[in-house]
Structures are given as structure tokens and as C-alpha cells.
Amino acid sequence: MVESIYQSEMAEIIKLIESFADPLNTFNLFLSFTSIFINILHLIILTRSSIKPSSTNTIMIGIAIVDVFVLSLTVIKHISLVDIENNEW
């Protein structure tokens, strides 16, 4: 009897968490794509030959490259999780 009450409460909590998590996950995917696009634009600008090479620009190029890599992993992770949840794709 007591276990069934806890199970129903846990089911409600899980539904509540999922109602927040799904839209936030979609928003995270949108922000990742937007950030990848912006970082690629930064890379294009920073790697032009007309820009004077400096240590600051080199650091900014490195940060943009790593940022694109990490955000790409976020997108791949999202796609693989959606693929696991919805096998209908």
C-alpha cells in the first residue's frame, strides 16, 4: 500500500520534470546551432590575412575552434538521445 503511494508520487514528479526538460532540451539544441554559426563567422573574420596576427587573435581562434567542437558534440548527443527515445525516425 505504502509503496504504491510512493510510486504514484514518483510518477507525478517524473512527469513534472519531463514537462520542463523536453522544452529546455529543444532550446539547448537551438542555442547550440546558433552558437556554432556565430563561432564559424568569428573564425572566418579572425583568420583573414588583413587582420594583424597577435597572441590575442590566436587565443580567440583557439577558443572558437574548441567552442565549435564542444557545441557539435552537444548536437550529436541530442540527436542520439532523440533517436533512442523515438525509434520512428
Coordinates of N, CA, C and O in Angstrom, one line a residue:
M1 N 0.8 -1.2 0.0 CA 0.0 0.0 0.0 C 0.9 1.3 0.0 O 0.6 2.1 -0.8
V2 N 1.8 1.3 0.9 CA 2.7 2.5 1.0 C 3.6 2.6 -0.2 O 3.8 3.7 -0.7
E3 N 4.0 1.5 -0.8 CA 4.9 1.5 -2.0 C 4.1 2.1 -3.2 O 4.7 2.8 -4.0
S4 N 2.8 1.7 -3.3 CA 2.1 2.2 -4.4 C 1.9 3.8 -4.3 O 1.8 4.4 -5.3
I5 N 1.7 4.3 -3.1 CA 1.6 5.7 -2.9 C 2.9 6.4 -3.4 O 2.9 7.4 -4.1
Y6 N 4.0 5.9 -2.9 CA 5.3 6.4 -3.3 C 5.5 6.3 -4.8 O 6.1 7.2 -5.5
Q7 N 5.1 5.2 -5.4 CA 5.3 5.1 -6.9 C 4.5 6.1 -7.6 O 4.9 6.6 -8.6
S8 N 3.2 6.3 -7.2 CA 2.4 7.3 -7.9 C 3.0 8.7 -7.7 O 2.9 9.5 -8.6
E9 N 3.5 9.0 -6.5 CA 4.1 10.3 -6.3 C 5.4 10.5 -7.2 O 5.6 11.5 -7.8
M10 N 6.2 9.4 -7.3 CA 7.4 9.5 -8.1 C 7.0 9.6 -9.6 O 7.6 10.3 -10.3
A11 N 5.9 9.0 -10.0 CA 5.5 9.1 -11.4 C 5.0 10.5 -11.7 O 5.4 11.1 -12.8
E12 N 4.4 11.2 -10.8 CA 4.0 12.6 -10.9 C 5.2 13.5 -11.0 O 5.3 14.4 -11.8
I13 N 6.2 13.2 -10.2 CA 7.4 14.0 -10.2 C 8.2 13.9 -11.5 O 8.7 14.8 -12.0
I14 N 8.2 12.6 -12.0 CA 8.9 12.4 -13.2 C 8.2 13.1 -14.4 O 8.8 13.7 -15.3
K15 N 6.9 13.1 -14.4 CA 6.1 13.8 -15.4 C 6.4 15.3 -15.4 O 6.5 16.0 -16.4
L16 N 6.5 15.8 -14.1 CA 6.7 17.3 -14.0 C 8.1 17.6 -14.5 O 8.3 18.6 -15.2
I17 N 9.1 16.8 -14.2 CA 10.5 17.0 -14.6 C 10.5 16.9 -16.2 O 11.2 17.7 -16.8
E18 N 9.9 15.9 -16.7 CA 9.9 15.8 -18.2 C 9.2 17.0 -18.9 O 9.6 17.4 -20.0
S19 N 8.2 17.5 -18.2 CA 7.5 18.7 -18.9 C 8.4 19.9 -18.9 O 8.2 20.7 -19.8
F20 N 9.4 20.0 -18.0 CA 10.4 21.1 -18.1 C 11.5 20.7 -19.0 O 12.1 21.5 -19.7
A21 N 11.9 19.4 -18.9 CA 13.2 19.0 -19.6 C 13.0 19.0 -21.1 O 14.0 19.4 -21.8
D22 N 11.9 18.6 -21.7 CA 11.8 18.5 -23.1 C 11.9 19.9 -23.8 O 12.7 20.0 -24.7
P23 N 11.2 20.9 -23.3 CA 11.3 22.2 -24.0 C 12.8 22.8 -23.8 O 13.3 23.4 -24.7
L24 N 13.3 22.6 -22.6 CA 14.7 23.1 -22.4 C 15.7 22.4 -23.3 O 16.7 23.0 -23.7
N25 N 15.5 21.1 -23.5 CA 16.4 20.3 -24.4 C 16.3 20.9 -25.8 O 17.3 21.0 -26.5
T26 N 15.1 21.2 -26.3 CA 14.9 21.7 -27.6 C 15.6 23.1 -27.7 O 16.2 23.4 -28.7
F27 N 15.4 23.9 -26.7 CA 16.0 25.2 -26.6 C 17.5 25.2 -26.6 O 18.2 26.0 -27.3
N28 N 18.1 24.2 -25.9 CA 19.5 24.0 -25.9 C 20.0 23.6 -27.3 O 21.1 24.1 -27.7
L29 N 19.3 22.8 -28.0 CA 19.7 22.5 -29.4 C 19.7 23.7 -30.3 O 20.6 23.9 -31.1
F30 N 18.6 24.6 -30.2 CA 18.6 25.8 -30.9 C 19.8 26.7 -30.6 O 20.4 27.3 -31.5
L31 N 20.1 26.9 -29.3 CA 21.2 27.7 -28.9 C 22.5 27.1 -29.4 O 23.4 27.9 -29.8
S32 N 22.6 25.8 -29.5 CA 23.9 25.2 -29.9 C 24.1 25.5 -31.4 O 25.2 25.8 -31.8
F33 N 23.0 25.3 -32.2 CA 23.2 25.6 -33.7 C 23.5 27.1 -33.9 O 24.3 27.4 -34.7
T34 N 22.8 28.0 -33.1 CA 23.1 29.4 -33.3 C 24.5 29.7 -32.9 O 25.2 30.5 -33.6
S35 N 25.0 29.2 -31.8 CA 26.4 29.4 -31.4 C 27.4 28.9 -32.3 O 28.5 29.5 -32.6
I36 N 27.1 27.7 -32.9 CA 28.1 27.2 -33.9 C 28.2 28.1 -35.1 O 29.3 28.4 -35.6
F37 N 27.0 28.6 -35.6 CA 27.0 29.5 -36.7 C 27.8 30.8 -36.4 O 28.6 31.3 -37.2
I38 N 27.6 31.4 -35.2 CA 28.3 32.6 -34.8 C 29.8 32.4 -34.7 O 30.6 33.2 -35.1
N39 N 30.2 31.2 -34.1 CA 31.6 30.9 -33.9 C 32.3 30.7 -35.3 O 33.4 31.1 -35.5
I40 N 31.6 30.1 -36.2 CA 32.2 30.0 -37.6 C 32.4 31.3 -38.2 O 33.4 31.6 -38.9
L41 N 31.4 32.2 -38.0 CA 31.6 33.6 -38.5 C 32.8 34.3 -37.9 O 33.6 34.9 -38.5
H42 N 33.0 34.1 -36.6 CA 34.2 34.6 -35.9 C 35.4 34.0 -36.4 O 36.4 34.8 -36.6
L43 N 35.4 32.7 -36.7 CA 36.6 32.1 -37.3 C 37.0 32.7 -38.6 O 38.1 32.9 -39.0
I44 N 35.9 32.9 -39.5 CA 36.2 33.5 -40.8 C 36.8 34.9 -40.7 O 37.8 35.2 -41.3
I45 N 36.3 35.7 -39.7 CA 36.8 37.0 -39.6 C 38.2 37.0 -39.0 O 39.1 37.7 -39.4
L46 N 38.4 36.2 -38.0 CA 39.7 36.2 -37.3 C 40.9 35.6 -38.1 O 42.0 35.8 -37.9
T47 N 40.5 34.7 -39.1 CA 41.6 34.1 -39.9 C 41.9 34.8 -41.2 O 42.7 34.3 -42.0
R48 N 41.3 36.0 -41.4 CA 41.6 36.8 -42.6 C 43.0 37.3 -42.5 O 43.5 37.6 -41.4
S49 N 43.6 37.4 -43.7 CA 45.0 37.9 -43.7 C 45.1 39.4 -43.4 O 46.2 39.9 -43.1
S50 N 44.0 40.1 -43.6 CA 44.0 41.5 -43.4 C 44.1 41.9 -41.9 O 44.5 43.0 -41.5
I51 N 43.7 40.9 -41.0 CA 43.8 41.1 -39.6 C 45.2 40.9 -39.1 O 45.8 39.8 -39.4
K52 N 45.8 41.8 -38.4 CA 47.1 41.7 -37.9 C 47.2 40.5 -36.9 O 46.5 40.5 -35.9
P53 N 48.2 39.6 -37.2 CA 48.3 38.5 -36.2 C 48.8 38.9 -34.9 O 49.8 39.7 -34.8
S54 N 48.2 38.5 -33.8 CA 48.6 38.8 -32.5 C 48.3 37.6 -31.6 O 47.5 36.7 -32.0
S55 N 48.8 37.6 -30.4 CA 48.5 36.5 -29.5 C 47.1 36.5 -29.1 O 46.5 35.4 -28.9
T56 N 46.5 37.6 -29.0 CA 45.0 37.7 -28.6 C 44.2 37.0 -29.7 O 43.3 36.3 -29.4
N57 N 44.5 37.3 -30.9 CA 43.7 36.7 -32.0 C 43.9 35.2 -32.1 O 43.0 34.5 -32.3
T58 N 45.1 34.8 -31.8 CA 45.4 33.3 -31.8 C 44.6 32.6 -30.7 O 44.0 31.6 -30.9
I59 N 44.5 33.3 -29.5 CA 43.8 32.7 -28.4 C 42.3 32.7 -28.8 O 41.6 31.7 -28.5
M60 N 41.8 33.7 -29.4 CA 40.4 33.8 -29.8 C 40.0 32.8 -30.8 O 39.0 32.2 -30.8
I61 N 41.0 32.5 -31.7 CA 40.8 31.5 -32.8 C 40.7 30.1 -32.1 O 39.8 29.3 -32.4
G62 N 41.6 29.8 -31.1 CA 41.6 28.6 -30.4 C 40.3 28.4 -29.6 O 39.7 27.3 -29.6
I63 N 39.8 29.4 -29.0 CA 38.5 29.4 -28.2 C 37.4 29.1 -29.1 O 36.5 28.2 -28.8
A64 N 37.4 29.7 -30.3 CA 36.3 29.5 -31.3 C 36.3 28.0 -31.8 O 35.2 27.4 -31.9
I65 N 37.5 27.5 -32.1 CA 37.6 26.1 -32.6 C 37.1 25.1 -31.5 O 36.3 24.2 -31.8
V66 N 37.5 25.3 -30.3 CA 37.1 24.4 -29.2 C 35.6 24.6 -28.9 O 34.9 23.6 -28.7
D67 N 35.1 25.8 -29.0 CA 33.7 26.0 -28.8 C 32.8 25.3 -29.9 O 31.8 24.7 -29.6
V68 N 33.2 25.4 -31.1 CA 32.5 24.7 -32.2 C 32.5 23.2 -32.0 O 31.5 22.5 -32.2
F69 N 33.7 22.7 -31.6 CA 33.8 21.2 -31.3 C 32.8 20.8 -30.2 O 32.1 19.8 -30.3
V70 N 32.9 21.5 -29.1 CA 32.0 21.2 -27.9 C 30.5 21.3 -28.3 O 29.7 20.4 -27.9
L71 N 30.2 22.4 -29.0 CA 28.8 22.5 -29.4 C 28.3 21.5 -30.4 O 27.2 21.0 -30.3
S72 N 29.2 21.0 -31.2 CA 28.9 19.9 -32.2 C 28.7 18.6 -31.4 O 27.7 17.9 -31.8
L73 N 29.4 18.4 -30.3 CA 29.2 17.2 -29.5 C 27.8 17.3 -28.8 O 27.1 16.3 -28.7
T74 N 27.4 18.5 -28.4 CA 26.1 18.7 -27.8 C 25.0 18.4 -28.8 O 24.0 17.7 -28.5
V75 N 25.2 18.8 -30.1 CA 24.2 18.5 -31.1 C 24.1 17.0 -31.4 O 23.0 16.4 -31.5
I76 N 25.3 16.4 -31.5 CA 25.3 14.9 -31.7 C 24.7 14.2 -30.6 O 23.9 13.2 -30.8
K77 N 24.9 14.6 -29.3 CA 24.3 14.0 -28.2 C 22.8 14.1 -28.2 O 22.1 13.1 -27.9
H78 N 22.3 15.3 -28.5 CA 20.9 15.5 -28.6 C 20.3 14.6 -29.7 O 19.2 14.0 -29.4
I79 N 20.9 14.5 -30.8 CA 20.4 13.7 -31.9 C 20.3 12.2 -31.5 O 19.4 11.5 -31.8
S80 N 21.4 11.8 -30.9 CA 21.4 10.4 -30.5 C 20.4 10.1 -29.4 O 19.8 9.0 -29.4
L81 N 20.2 11.0 -28.5 CA 19.1 10.8 -27.4 C 17.8 10.8 -28.0 O 16.9 10.0 -27.6
V82 N 17.5 11.7 -29.0 CA 16.2 11.7 -29.6 C 16.0 10.4 -30.4 O 14.9 9.8 -30.4
D83 N 17.1 9.9 -31.0 CA 17.0 8.7 -31.8 C 16.7 7.5 -30.9 O 15.9 6.6 -31.3
I84 N 17.2 7.5 -29.7 CA 16.9 6.4 -28.8 C 15.5 6.4 -28.3 O 14.8 5.4 -28.2
E85 N 15.0 7.7 -28.0 CA 13.7 7.8 -27.5 C 12.6 7.5 -28.6 O 11.6 7.0 -28.3
N86 N 12.9 8.0 -29.8 CA 11.9 7.8 -30.9 C 12.6 7.0 -32.0 O 13.3 7.5 -32.8
N87 N 12.3 5.7 -32.0 CA 12.9 4.9 -33.0 C 12.2 5.0 -34.3 O 12.5 4.3 -35.3
E88 N 11.2 5.9 -34.4 CA 10.4 6.0 -35.6 C 11.1 6.9 -36.7 O 10.6 7.0 -37.8
W89 N 12.2 7.6 -36.3 CA 12.9 8.4 -37.3 C 13.2 7.7 -38.5 O 13.8 7.2 -39.1

